[in-house]
Amino acid sequence: MKRWIVRAQNTPLKGAVRTQGDKSIGHRAVILGAIAEGASRVRGLSRGEDNACTRRAFERMGVRIEDSEDGAVVIHGVGLDGLRAADGPIDCGNSGTTMRLLAGLLAGQPFGSTLIGDGSLSRRPMGRVCKPLRSRGAKIDGQFVAEKNDECAPLVIRAMPKDLGLSELEYSSEVASAQVKSALLFSGLYASGATTISEPVLSRDHTERMLSAMGAPIRAMGPAVHFDPEGWDHRLNPLDFTVPADPSSAMFVLVAGALIEGSRVGARGVCINRTRTGALDVLRDMGCATLWSPKGDEGGEPVADLFVSEKSGRLRSGARVGGETAVRAIDEVPALVAAAASVAQVSEFRDLRELRVKESDRIEALAKVLRAFGREVDVLPDGLVFEGGPLRPTWVESQGDHRIAMAAALMALVARAEPAYGSVQGATVIEDTECVATSFPGFVTVLRGLGADIVEEELS
Ligand code: S3P
């Protein structure tokens, strides 16, 4: 068991860091690299556990993946029809993206597969991918969990005989979900007809961009995407690019800078795809505008260095998240709640029902953390409303969720009120932090490098 001890910060944070490669883009690079024709070179792939799960899954399905000396990961693609059955269930760990994207890709294979995950992943809804996949002929079943009223892992996918195959699909998704969209597009690579998907709001579009860069016949317009394999040679060109840094991780660094007066912190090489920048808009509306230094494109994704300094302005208004911004900031809500917690204004986080089915129920988890730091919170079915103000050093648990642990660390940096029971000599204790390795291994080192007083302890 690991835990962090974090003290309130009295000196500005300084420095620029490059966070791990974007997790979403990394999953897609491994998956599409594995079924491309020839070797893909992917630099900057995240060393986090989530991307590692996807990598291991393809190694078990016969794809050779090597770490080259220059730090690139070389994926020896086997072509669309070159995968073979793994010798047992595929463990997706804590990664919902791995499970849902693989469900789509494996639904059209001539061999069967079983997908399993850890305790948290086994409670997450899978009906959202299984149902539309079945509607195009896939033989995929989860386990019905009455308490969730949904299908959950393990997912059992039966072989798709060549003479049957998946059919075309026209699907209007109720939720804006890039995982659902990507699973259906991946199944479309193995279908005889076209795949057309529309969603209420455009979710992250990394799959569309990557498939297009690899030569697949895909067209996207607003929140709709159309993939038609008619006349296509069923060959994906290999990838050669650097995964931009993960904006969801960079956000924790930028918010830390925004919270501590006089700081100058930078996050380098960050993916600024518009489907991912909602949190930067929210931060700007709270009074702190990040400064952007554009760096061009990587693998079809726009990239910039982002800075927070005195010139950015201070956080002075509450956070407002809702509507389209809720989709564009979905993974950054924990960081935004941390940004808002100490601002003496009302903050409203709405249209975030999806947060209830992430690595934890993030609405309840964030409410619990805010209360531990001494704030009162109204919990809504789809969000949170609270008034920010002084925070007290306290004792909290990550609740098994990497982003809850990191959000708590940011709140601890500004927790100066009378300590709550469980704090250690005026510092905040955050328990159960190993989960942070899924997305941001090195978080503690990065924060310490910027000058934060955070210590990691290993408990036996
Ligand atoms: C992801 C999509 C989002 C996001 C998740 C990663 C992806 O989930 O929250 O962290 O890589 O496709 P949903 O598709 O469930 O919205």
CSV table of C-alpha atoms and ligand atoms in Angstrom, one decimal:
chain,number,residue,atom,x,y,z
A,1,MET,CA,0.0,0.0,0.0
A,2,LYS,CA,1.3,3.4,-0.9
A,3,ARG,CA,0.2,6.7,0.6
A,4,TRP,CA,1.1,10.4,0.1
A,5,ILE,CA,1.8,13.0,2.8
A,6,VAL,CA,1.2,16.5,1.3
A,7,ARG,CA,1.8,19.9,3.0
A,8,ALA,CA,0.4,23.2,2.2
A,9,GLN,CA,2.6,25.1,-0.2
A,10,ASN,CA,4.3,28.3,0.8
A,11,THR,CA,6.6,28.9,-2.2
A,12,PRO,CA,5.7,29.2,-5.9
A,13,LEU,CA,5.9,26.1,-8.1
A,14,LYS,CA,8.4,26.4,-10.9
A,15,GLY,CA,9.3,24.3,-13.9
A,16,ALA,CA,8.1,22.7,-17.1
A,17,VAL,CA,7.3,19.0,-17.6
A,18,ARG,CA,6.3,16.7,-20.3
A,19,THR,CA,3.6,14.3,-18.9
A,20,GLN,CA,3.2,10.8,-20.2
A,21,GLY,CA,1.8,10.3,-23.7
A,22,ASP,CA,-1.9,10.6,-24.1
A,23,LYS,CA,-3.6,7.5,-22.8
A,24,SER,CA,-6.5,7.5,-25.3
A,25,ILE,CA,-4.2,8.0,-28.3
A,26,GLY,CA,-1.7,5.4,-26.9
A,27,HIS,CA,-4.4,2.7,-26.8
A,28,ARG,CA,-5.4,3.4,-30.4
A,29,ALA,CA,-1.8,3.5,-31.6
A,30,VAL,CA,-1.2,0.0,-30.2
A,31,ILE,CA,-4.5,-1.4,-31.5
A,32,LEU,CA,-4.2,0.0,-35.0
A,33,GLY,CA,-0.5,-0.5,-35.2
A,34,ALA,CA,-1.1,-4.2,-34.4
A,35,ILE,CA,-3.4,-4.6,-37.4
A,36,ALA,CA,-1.5,-2.4,-39.8
A,37,GLU,CA,0.7,-3.7,-42.6
A,38,GLY,CA,4.3,-3.6,-41.3
A,39,ALA,CA,6.1,-1.9,-38.5
A,40,SER,CA,4.8,1.2,-36.7
A,41,ARG,CA,7.1,3.4,-34.7
A,42,VAL,CA,5.3,5.1,-31.8
A,43,ARG,CA,7.4,7.5,-29.7
A,44,GLY,CA,6.2,8.8,-26.3
A,45,LEU,CA,3.8,5.9,-25.6
A,46,SER,CA,2.6,6.2,-22.0
A,47,ARG,CA,4.3,3.9,-19.5
A,48,GLY,CA,1.1,3.8,-17.4
A,49,GLU,CA,-0.6,0.6,-16.6
A,50,ASP,CA,-3.6,1.2,-18.9
A,51,ASN,CA,-1.6,1.4,-22.1
A,52,ALA,CA,0.5,-1.5,-20.9
A,53,CYS,CA,-2.7,-3.6,-20.6
A,54,THR,CA,-3.5,-3.0,-24.3
A,55,ARG,CA,0.1,-3.7,-25.3
A,56,ARG,CA,0.1,-7.1,-23.4
A,57,ALA,CA,-3.3,-8.0,-24.9
A,58,PHE,CA,-1.8,-7.8,-28.5
A,59,GLU,CA,1.4,-9.5,-27.5
A,60,ARG,CA,-0.8,-12.4,-26.3
A,61,MET,CA,-2.5,-12.4,-29.7
A,62,GLY,CA,0.7,-12.9,-31.5
A,63,VAL,CA,1.9,-9.3,-32.2
A,64,ARG,CA,5.6,-8.6,-31.7
A,65,ILE,CA,6.0,-5.3,-29.8
A,66,GLU,CA,9.6,-4.1,-29.0
A,67,ASP,CA,11.1,-1.2,-27.1
A,68,SER,CA,13.8,0.3,-29.3
A,69,GLU,CA,16.8,2.0,-27.9
A,70,ASP,CA,15.6,5.5,-28.9
A,71,GLY,CA,12.6,5.1,-26.7
A,72,ALA,CA,10.1,4.3,-29.5
A,73,VAL,CA,7.8,1.3,-29.3
A,74,VAL,CA,7.9,-0.7,-32.5
A,75,ILE,CA,4.7,-2.6,-33.2
A,76,HIS,CA,5.1,-5.3,-35.9
A,77,GLY,CA,1.6,-5.1,-37.4
A,78,VAL,CA,0.1,-8.4,-38.6
A,79,GLY,CA,-2.5,-6.9,-40.9
A,80,LEU,CA,-6.3,-6.9,-40.4
A,81,ASP,CA,-6.5,-10.7,-40.5
A,82,GLY,CA,-3.3,-11.7,-38.7
A,83,LEU,CA,-4.3,-11.8,-35.0
A,84,ARG,CA,-4.6,-15.2,-33.3
A,85,ALA,CA,-6.4,-16.3,-30.2
A,86,ALA,CA,-4.8,-15.6,-26.9
A,87,ASP,CA,-4.1,-18.6,-24.7
A,88,GLY,CA,-6.7,-17.7,-22.1
A,89,PRO,CA,-8.7,-14.7,-20.9
A,90,ILE,CA,-7.3,-11.3,-21.8
A,91,ASP,CA,-6.9,-9.1,-18.7
A,92,CYS,CA,-7.8,-5.5,-19.3
A,93,GLY,CA,-6.8,-4.5,-15.7
A,94,ASN,CA,-8.4,-1.2,-14.7
A,95,SER,CA,-8.7,0.0,-18.3
A,96,GLY,CA,-12.2,0.6,-19.6
A,97,THR,CA,-10.8,1.8,-22.9
A,98,THR,CA,-8.9,-1.5,-23.4
A,99,MET,CA,-12.0,-3.6,-22.7
A,100,ARG,CA,-14.5,-1.6,-24.8
A,101,LEU,CA,-12.1,-1.1,-27.8
A,102,LEU,CA,-11.0,-4.7,-27.8
A,103,ALA,CA,-14.7,-5.9,-27.6
A,104,GLY,CA,-15.3,-4.1,-30.9
A,105,LEU,CA,-12.1,-5.3,-32.6
A,106,LEU,CA,-12.5,-8.9,-31.4
A,107,ALA,CA,-16.2,-9.2,-32.3
A,108,GLY,CA,-15.2,-9.8,-36.0
A,109,GLN,CA,-12.3,-12.2,-35.5
A,110,PRO,CA,-12.5,-15.9,-36.6
A,111,PHE,CA,-11.5,-16.9,-33.0
A,112,GLY,CA,-13.2,-16.5,-29.6
A,113,SER,CA,-11.9,-14.3,-26.8
A,114,THR,CA,-12.8,-13.6,-23.1
A,115,LEU,CA,-12.1,-10.2,-21.6
A,116,ILE,CA,-11.7,-9.8,-17.9
A,117,GLY,CA,-10.8,-6.8,-15.6
A,118,ASP,CA,-10.1,-5.8,-12.0
A,119,GLY,CA,-12.8,-5.3,-9.4
A,120,SER,CA,-13.5,-1.7,-10.6
A,121,LEU,CA,-13.6,-2.5,-14.3
A,122,SER,CA,-15.9,-5.5,-13.6
A,123,ARG,CA,-18.5,-3.2,-12.2
A,124,ARG,CA,-18.5,-0.8,-15.2
A,125,PRO,CA,-21.4,-0.9,-17.8
A,126,MET,CA,-20.6,-2.9,-21.0
A,127,GLY,CA,-24.1,-3.1,-22.4
A,128,ARG,CA,-23.3,0.1,-24.3
A,129,VAL,CA,-20.9,-1.7,-26.5
A,130,CYS,CA,-22.3,-5.3,-26.4
A,131,LYS,CA,-25.8,-4.2,-27.6
A,132,PRO,CA,-24.9,-2.4,-30.8
A,133,LEU,CA,-22.3,-5.0,-31.6
A,134,ARG,CA,-24.9,-7.7,-31.3
A,135,SER,CA,-27.2,-5.7,-33.6
A,136,ARG,CA,-24.6,-6.1,-36.4
A,137,GLY,CA,-24.3,-9.9,-35.7
A,138,ALA,CA,-21.6,-10.1,-33.1
A,139,LYS,CA,-21.8,-13.0,-30.6
A,140,ILE,CA,-20.8,-11.2,-27.5
A,141,ASP,CA,-22.2,-11.5,-24.0
A,142,GLY,CA,-21.4,-10.0,-20.6
A,143,GLN,CA,-22.7,-11.0,-17.2
A,144,PHE,CA,-25.9,-9.3,-16.2
A,145,VAL,CA,-25.5,-7.5,-12.9
A,146,ALA,CA,-28.9,-6.7,-11.3
A,147,GLU,CA,-27.5,-4.0,-9.1
A,148,LYS,CA,-26.1,-2.1,-12.1
A,149,ASN,CA,-29.0,-3.2,-14.4
A,150,ASP,CA,-26.4,-3.7,-17.1
A,151,GLU,CA,-24.0,-6.2,-18.6
A,152,CYS,CA,-20.5,-6.2,-17.1
A,153,ALA,CA,-17.2,-8.1,-17.6
A,154,PRO,CA,-16.2,-10.8,-18.1
A,155,LEU,CA,-17.2,-10.4,-21.8
A,156,VAL,CA,-17.3,-13.6,-23.8
A,157,ILE,CA,-16.9,-13.2,-27.5
A,158,ARG,CA,-17.5,-16.1,-29.8
A,159,ALA,CA,-15.7,-16.7,-33.1
A,160,MET,CA,-17.2,-15.0,-36.1
A,161,PRO,CA,-17.1,-17.6,-39.0
A,162,LYS,CA,-15.8,-16.0,-42.3
A,163,ASP,CA,-19.1,-16.9,-44.1
A,164,LEU,CA,-21.2,-15.1,-41.6
A,165,GLY,CA,-19.5,-11.8,-40.8
A,166,LEU,CA,-20.7,-8.6,-39.3
A,167,SER,CA,-23.2,-6.5,-41.1
A,168,GLU,CA,-23.6,-2.8,-41.7
A,169,LEU,CA,-24.6,-0.6,-38.8
A,170,GLU,CA,-26.3,2.7,-38.4
A,171,TYR,CA,-26.2,3.7,-34.8
A,172,SER,CA,-27.3,6.7,-32.9
A,173,SER,CA,-25.6,6.6,-29.5
A,174,GLU,CA,-27.5,7.9,-26.4
A,175,VAL,CA,-24.2,8.8,-24.7
A,176,ALA,CA,-21.3,10.8,-26.1
A,177,SER,CA,-18.7,8.1,-25.7
A,178,ALA,CA,-15.5,7.7,-27.7
A,179,GLN,CA,-15.1,4.2,-26.3
A,180,VAL,CA,-18.5,3.1,-27.8
A,181,LYS,CA,-17.8,5.0,-31.1
A,182,SER,CA,-14.3,3.4,-31.4
A,183,ALA,CA,-15.5,-0.1,-30.6
A,184,LEU,CA,-18.1,0.2,-33.3
A,185,LEU,CA,-15.6,1.6,-35.8
A,186,PHE,CA,-13.1,-1.2,-35.0
A,187,SER,CA,-15.9,-3.8,-35.6
A,188,GLY,CA,-16.6,-2.0,-38.8
A,189,LEU,CA,-13.1,-2.9,-40.1
A,190,TYR,CA,-14.4,-6.5,-40.2
A,191,ALA,CA,-18.0,-5.8,-41.4
A,192,SER,CA,-19.3,-6.2,-44.9
A,193,GLY,CA,-21.3,-3.0,-44.9
A,194,ALA,CA,-20.8,0.6,-43.8
A,195,THR,CA,-20.7,1.9,-40.2
A,196,THR,CA,-22.4,5.1,-39.4
A,197,ILE,CA,-22.5,6.5,-35.9
A,198,SER,CA,-23.9,9.7,-34.5
A,199,GLU,CA,-23.6,10.9,-30.9
A,200,PRO,CA,-25.3,13.7,-29.0
A,201,VAL,CA,-22.0,15.7,-28.8
A,202,LEU,CA,-18.8,14.9,-30.5
A,203,SER,CA,-16.6,12.9,-28.1
A,204,ARG,CA,-12.8,12.6,-28.5
A,205,ASP,CA,-12.1,11.8,-32.1
A,206,HIS,CA,-8.7,10.2,-32.0
A,207,THR,CA,-9.9,7.0,-33.6
A,208,GLU,CA,-11.3,8.9,-36.6
A,209,ARG,CA,-8.1,10.9,-37.0
A,210,MET,CA,-5.8,7.9,-36.7
A,211,LEU,CA,-7.8,5.7,-39.1
A,212,SER,CA,-7.8,8.5,-41.6
A,213,ALA,CA,-4.1,9.0,-41.3
A,214,MET,CA,-3.6,5.3,-41.9
A,215,GLY,CA,-5.6,5.4,-45.2
A,216,ALA,CA,-8.9,4.0,-44.1
A,217,PRO,CA,-12.0,5.3,-45.9
A,218,ILE,CA,-13.6,7.3,-43.0
A,219,ARG,CA,-15.4,10.6,-43.1
A,220,ALA,CA,-16.4,12.6,-40.0
A,221,MET,CA,-18.7,15.6,-39.8
A,222,GLY,CA,-19.6,17.2,-36.5
A,223,PRO,CA,-20.8,14.5,-34.1
A,224,ALA,CA,-21.3,11.9,-37.0
A,225,VAL,CA,-18.9,9.6,-38.6
A,226,HIS,CA,-19.2,7.3,-41.6
A,227,PHE,CA,-16.8,4.4,-42.5
A,228,ASP,CA,-17.5,2.6,-45.7
A,229,PRO,CA,-15.1,-0.3,-46.7
A,230,GLU,CA,-16.6,-0.6,-50.2
A,231,GLY,CA,-13.6,-0.6,-52.6
A,232,TRP,CA,-11.0,-0.4,-49.9
A,233,ASP,CA,-8.0,-2.8,-50.0
A,234,HIS,CA,-8.3,-3.5,-46.3
A,235,ARG,CA,-4.8,-2.4,-45.6
A,236,LEU,CA,-3.8,0.1,-42.9
A,237,ASN,CA,-0.5,2.0,-43.4
A,238,PRO,CA,1.8,1.8,-40.4
A,239,LEU,CA,2.2,4.7,-37.9
A,240,ASP,CA,5.3,6.8,-37.3
A,241,PHE,CA,4.6,9.6,-34.8
A,242,THR,CA,5.1,10.9,-31.3
A,243,VAL,CA,2.1,10.5,-28.9
A,244,PRO,CA,1.3,14.0,-27.7
A,245,ALA,CA,1.4,14.5,-23.9
A,246,ASP,CA,-1.9,13.7,-22.1
A,247,PRO,CA,-4.0,16.8,-21.4
A,248,SER,CA,-5.7,15.0,-18.6
A,249,SER,CA,-2.4,14.5,-16.8
A,250,ALA,CA,-1.1,18.0,-17.8
A,251,MET,CA,-4.2,19.5,-16.2
A,252,PHE,CA,-3.1,18.5,-12.7
A,253,VAL,CA,0.2,20.2,-13.3
A,254,LEU,CA,-1.5,23.4,-14.6
A,255,VAL,CA,-4.0,23.5,-11.8
A,256,ALA,CA,-1.2,23.2,-9.3
A,257,GLY,CA,0.4,26.2,-10.8
A,258,ALA,CA,-2.9,28.1,-10.9
A,259,LEU,CA,-3.5,27.4,-7.2
A,260,ILE,CA,-0.2,28.6,-5.9
A,261,GLU,CA,0.5,32.3,-6.2
A,262,GLY,CA,3.6,33.3,-8.1
A,263,SER,CA,4.0,30.0,-9.8
A,264,ARG,CA,5.3,29.5,-13.3
A,265,VAL,CA,4.7,26.0,-14.6
A,266,GLY,CA,4.6,24.5,-18.1
A,267,ALA,CA,3.2,21.3,-19.6
A,268,ARG,CA,5.1,20.5,-22.9
A,269,GLY,CA,3.8,18.9,-26.0
A,270,VAL,CA,0.2,18.6,-24.9
A,271,CYS,CA,-2.6,17.3,-27.2
A,272,ILE,CA,-4.9,20.3,-27.7
A,273,ASN,CA,-7.5,18.5,-29.9
A,274,ARG,CA,-10.7,20.6,-29.3
A,275,THR,CA,-12.5,17.5,-28.0
A,276,ARG,CA,-10.0,17.6,-25.1
A,277,THR,CA,-9.7,21.2,-24.1
A,278,GLY,CA,-12.9,21.9,-22.2
A,279,ALA,CA,-11.1,22.1,-18.9
A,280,LEU,CA,-8.7,24.8,-20.2
A,281,ASP,CA,-11.8,26.8,-21.2
A,282,VAL,CA,-13.3,26.3,-17.7
A,283,LEU,CA,-10.0,27.4,-16.1
A,284,ARG,CA,-10.0,30.5,-18.3
A,285,ASP,CA,-13.5,31.4,-17.3
A,286,MET,CA,-12.5,31.0,-13.7
A,287,GLY,CA,-9.9,33.7,-14.3
A,288,CYS,CA,-6.8,31.7,-15.2
A,289,ALA,CA,-6.0,31.7,-18.9
A,290,THR,CA,-3.2,29.2,-19.9
A,291,LEU,CA,-0.7,30.6,-22.4
A,292,TRP,CA,-0.4,28.4,-25.4
A,293,SER,CA,2.7,28.0,-27.6
A,294,PRO,CA,1.6,25.9,-30.7
A,295,LYS,CA,4.0,23.2,-31.8
A,296,GLY,CA,2.3,21.8,-34.9
A,297,ASP,CA,0.7,18.4,-35.5
A,298,GLU,CA,1.7,14.9,-34.4
A,299,GLY,CA,-0.1,12.0,-36.0
A,300,GLY,CA,-3.0,14.2,-37.0
A,301,GLU,CA,-3.3,15.8,-33.5
A,302,PRO,CA,-2.6,19.5,-32.7
A,303,VAL,CA,0.1,20.0,-30.0
A,304,ALA,CA,1.1,22.9,-27.9
A,305,ASP,CA,3.2,23.8,-24.8
A,306,LEU,CA,0.9,25.2,-22.2
A,307,PHE,CA,1.9,27.6,-19.3
A,308,VAL,CA,0.4,29.0,-16.2
A,309,SER,CA,2.1,32.1,-14.8
A,310,GLU,CA,1.3,35.4,-13.2
A,311,LYS,CA,0.2,36.6,-16.7
A,312,SER,CA,-2.5,34.0,-16.8
A,313,GLY,CA,-4.5,35.7,-14.0
A,314,ARG,CA,-5.7,34.3,-10.7
A,315,LEU,CA,-8.6,31.9,-10.1
A,316,ARG,CA,-11.4,34.1,-8.8
A,317,SER,CA,-14.7,32.7,-10.2
A,318,GLY,CA,-16.4,29.4,-9.5
A,319,ALA,CA,-16.3,26.7,-12.1
A,320,ARG,CA,-19.2,26.2,-14.5
A,321,VAL,CA,-19.2,22.8,-16.3
A,322,GLY,CA,-22.2,21.6,-18.3
A,323,GLY,CA,-23.5,20.9,-21.8
A,324,GLU,CA,-20.8,20.4,-24.5
A,325,THR,CA,-18.1,21.4,-22.1
A,326,ALA,CA,-19.0,18.5,-19.8
A,327,VAL,CA,-18.0,16.1,-22.7
A,328,ARG,CA,-14.9,18.1,-23.6
A,329,ALA,CA,-13.7,18.1,-19.9
A,330,ILE,CA,-15.0,14.7,-18.7
A,331,ASP,CA,-11.7,13.3,-17.5
A,332,GLU,CA,-10.5,16.6,-16.1
A,333,VAL,CA,-13.4,17.2,-13.7
A,334,PRO,CA,-11.4,16.0,-10.7
A,335,ALA,CA,-8.7,18.5,-11.4
A,336,LEU,CA,-11.3,21.2,-12.0
A,337,VAL,CA,-13.0,20.4,-8.7
A,338,ALA,CA,-9.6,20.8,-7.0
A,339,ALA,CA,-9.2,24.2,-8.8
A,340,ALA,CA,-12.6,25.3,-7.5
A,341,ALA,CA,-12.5,23.9,-4.0
A,342,SER,CA,-10.6,26.9,-2.5
A,343,VAL,CA,-12.2,29.7,-4.6
A,344,ALA,CA,-14.7,31.5,-2.4
A,345,GLN,CA,-17.5,31.2,-5.0
A,346,VAL,CA,-20.2,28.8,-5.9
A,347,SER,CA,-19.1,26.1,-8.5
A,348,GLU,CA,-21.6,24.1,-10.5
A,349,PHE,CA,-20.7,20.8,-12.2
A,350,ARG,CA,-23.6,19.4,-14.2
A,351,ASP,CA,-24.4,17.1,-17.1
A,352,LEU,CA,-21.8,14.7,-15.7
A,353,ARG,CA,-23.9,11.5,-15.2
A,354,GLU,CA,-21.1,9.6,-17.0
A,355,LEU,CA,-18.8,10.3,-14.1
A,356,ARG,CA,-20.8,7.8,-12.0
A,357,VAL,CA,-19.5,5.0,-14.2
A,358,LYS,CA,-15.8,5.9,-14.4
A,359,GLU,CA,-13.0,4.2,-12.4
A,360,SER,CA,-15.1,5.1,-9.4
A,361,ASP,CA,-18.4,6.9,-9.0
A,362,ARG,CA,-16.5,10.2,-9.3
A,363,ILE,CA,-19.5,12.3,-8.2
A,364,GLU,CA,-19.7,10.6,-4.9
A,365,ALA,CA,-15.9,10.2,-4.6
A,366,LEU,CA,-15.3,13.9,-5.2
A,367,ALA,CA,-18.0,14.9,-2.7
A,368,LYS,CA,-16.4,12.7,-0.1
A,369,VAL,CA,-13.0,14.3,-0.7
A,370,LEU,CA,-14.4,17.9,-0.6
A,371,ARG,CA,-16.2,17.1,2.7
A,372,ALA,CA,-13.0,15.7,4.1
A,373,PHE,CA,-11.3,19.0,3.3
A,374,GLY,CA,-14.1,20.8,5.1
A,375,ARG,CA,-16.4,21.9,2.3
A,376,GLU,CA,-20.2,21.3,2.1
A,377,VAL,CA,-21.4,19.8,-1.1
A,378,ASP,CA,-24.8,19.2,-2.8
A,379,VAL,CA,-24.7,16.0,-4.8
A,380,LEU,CA,-27.0,15.9,-7.8
A,381,PRO,CA,-27.8,12.9,-10.0
A,382,ASP,CA,-25.5,14.4,-12.7
A,383,GLY,CA,-23.0,16.5,-10.8
A,384,LEU,CA,-22.0,18.6,-7.8
A,385,VAL,CA,-22.7,22.1,-6.5
A,386,PHE,CA,-20.5,23.6,-3.7
A,387,GLU,CA,-19.1,26.8,-2.4
A,388,GLY,CA,-15.4,26.9,-2.3
A,389,GLY,CA,-13.4,28.3,0.6
A,390,PRO,CA,-10.7,27.5,3.2
A,391,LEU,CA,-9.6,23.8,3.1
A,392,ARG,CA,-8.3,21.9,6.1
A,393,PRO,CA,-5.5,19.3,6.0
A,394,THR,CA,-7.2,16.0,6.4
A,395,TRP,CA,-7.1,12.2,5.7
A,396,VAL,CA,-8.6,10.8,2.5
A,397,GLU,CA,-8.6,7.7,0.4
A,398,SER,CA,-8.2,7.5,-3.3
A,399,GLN,CA,-11.2,5.2,-3.5
A,400,GLY,CA,-9.1,3.2,-6.0
A,401,ASP,CA,-9.3,6.0,-8.5
A,402,HIS,CA,-6.1,7.6,-9.9
A,403,ARG,CA,-7.7,11.0,-10.6
A,404,ILE,CA,-9.3,11.2,-7.2
A,405,ALA,CA,-5.9,10.7,-5.6
A,406,MET,CA,-4.3,13.5,-7.7
A,407,ALA,CA,-7.2,15.9,-7.1
A,408,ALA,CA,-6.9,15.4,-3.4
A,409,ALA,CA,-3.1,16.1,-3.6
A,410,LEU,CA,-3.9,19.5,-5.3
A,411,MET,CA,-6.4,20.4,-2.6
A,412,ALA,CA,-3.8,19.5,0.0
A,413,LEU,CA,-1.4,22.0,-1.5
A,414,VAL,CA,-3.8,24.8,-0.4
A,415,ALA,CA,-5.2,23.2,2.8
A,416,ARG,CA,-4.3,25.7,5.6
A,417,ALA,CA,-7.3,25.7,7.9
A,418,GLU,CA,-7.5,24.0,11.3
A,419,PRO,CA,-6.5,20.3,10.6
A,420,ALA,CA,-9.1,17.6,10.6
A,421,TYR,CA,-8.8,14.3,12.5
A,422,GLY,CA,-6.4,12.0,10.6
A,423,SER,CA,-4.1,14.6,9.3
A,424,VAL,CA,-0.4,14.0,10.3
A,425,GLN,CA,1.2,17.1,11.9
A,426,GLY,CA,-0.8,19.5,9.8
A,427,ALA,CA,-0.2,17.6,6.6
A,428,THR,CA,-2.8,15.8,4.5
A,429,VAL,CA,-2.6,12.0,4.2
A,430,ILE,CA,-3.9,10.4,0.9
A,431,GLU,CA,-4.2,6.7,1.2
A,432,ASP,CA,-4.1,4.0,-1.4
A,433,THR,CA,-2.3,5.8,-4.2
A,434,GLU,CA,-0.8,3.0,-6.2
A,435,CYS,CA,-3.8,3.4,-8.7
A,436,VAL,CA,-2.1,6.6,-10.0
A,437,ALA,CA,0.3,4.3,-11.9
A,438,THR,CA,-2.6,3.6,-14.4
A,439,SER,CA,-2.3,7.1,-15.9
A,440,PHE,CA,0.5,9.2,-14.3
A,441,PRO,CA,3.4,7.1,-13.0
A,442,GLY,CA,5.8,9.7,-11.6
A,443,PHE,CA,3.2,12.1,-10.4
A,444,VAL,CA,4.9,12.5,-7.1
A,445,THR,CA,8.3,13.0,-8.7
A,446,VAL,CA,6.9,15.6,-11.1
A,447,LEU,CA,5.2,17.6,-8.3
A,448,ARG,CA,8.3,17.4,-6.1
A,449,GLY,CA,10.3,18.6,-9.2
A,450,LEU,CA,8.1,21.7,-9.3
A,451,GLY,CA,8.8,22.3,-5.6
A,452,ALA,CA,5.8,20.8,-3.9
A,453,ASP,CA,6.1,19.2,-0.5
A,454,ILE,CA,4.7,15.7,-1.2
A,455,VAL,CA,6.2,12.5,0.0
A,456,GLU,CA,5.3,9.0,-1.0
A,457,GLU,CA,5.3,6.3,1.7
A,458,GLU,CA,5.2,2.5,1.1
A,459,LEU,CA,3.3,0.7,3.9
A,460,SER,CA,3.8,-3.0,4.4
B,1,S3P,C1,-11.8,7.4,-23.5
B,1,S3P,C2,-13.1,7.9,-23.6
B,1,S3P,C3,-13.8,8.5,-22.4
B,1,S3P,C4,-12.9,8.9,-21.3
B,1,S3P,C5,-11.9,7.8,-21.0
B,1,S3P,C6,-11.1,7.5,-22.3
B,1,S3P,C7,-11.2,6.9,-24.7
B,1,S3P,O1,-14.7,7.6,-21.9
B,1,S3P,O2,-13.6,9.2,-20.2
B,1,S3P,O3,-11.0,8.1,-20.0
B,1,S3P,O4,-10.0,6.7,-24.8
B,1,S3P,O5,-12.0,6.6,-25.7
B,1,S3P,P1,-16.2,7.3,-22.6
B,1,S3P,O6,-16.0,6.8,-24.0
B,1,S3P,O7,-16.8,6.3,-21.7
B,1,S3P,O8,-16.9,8.6,-22.6
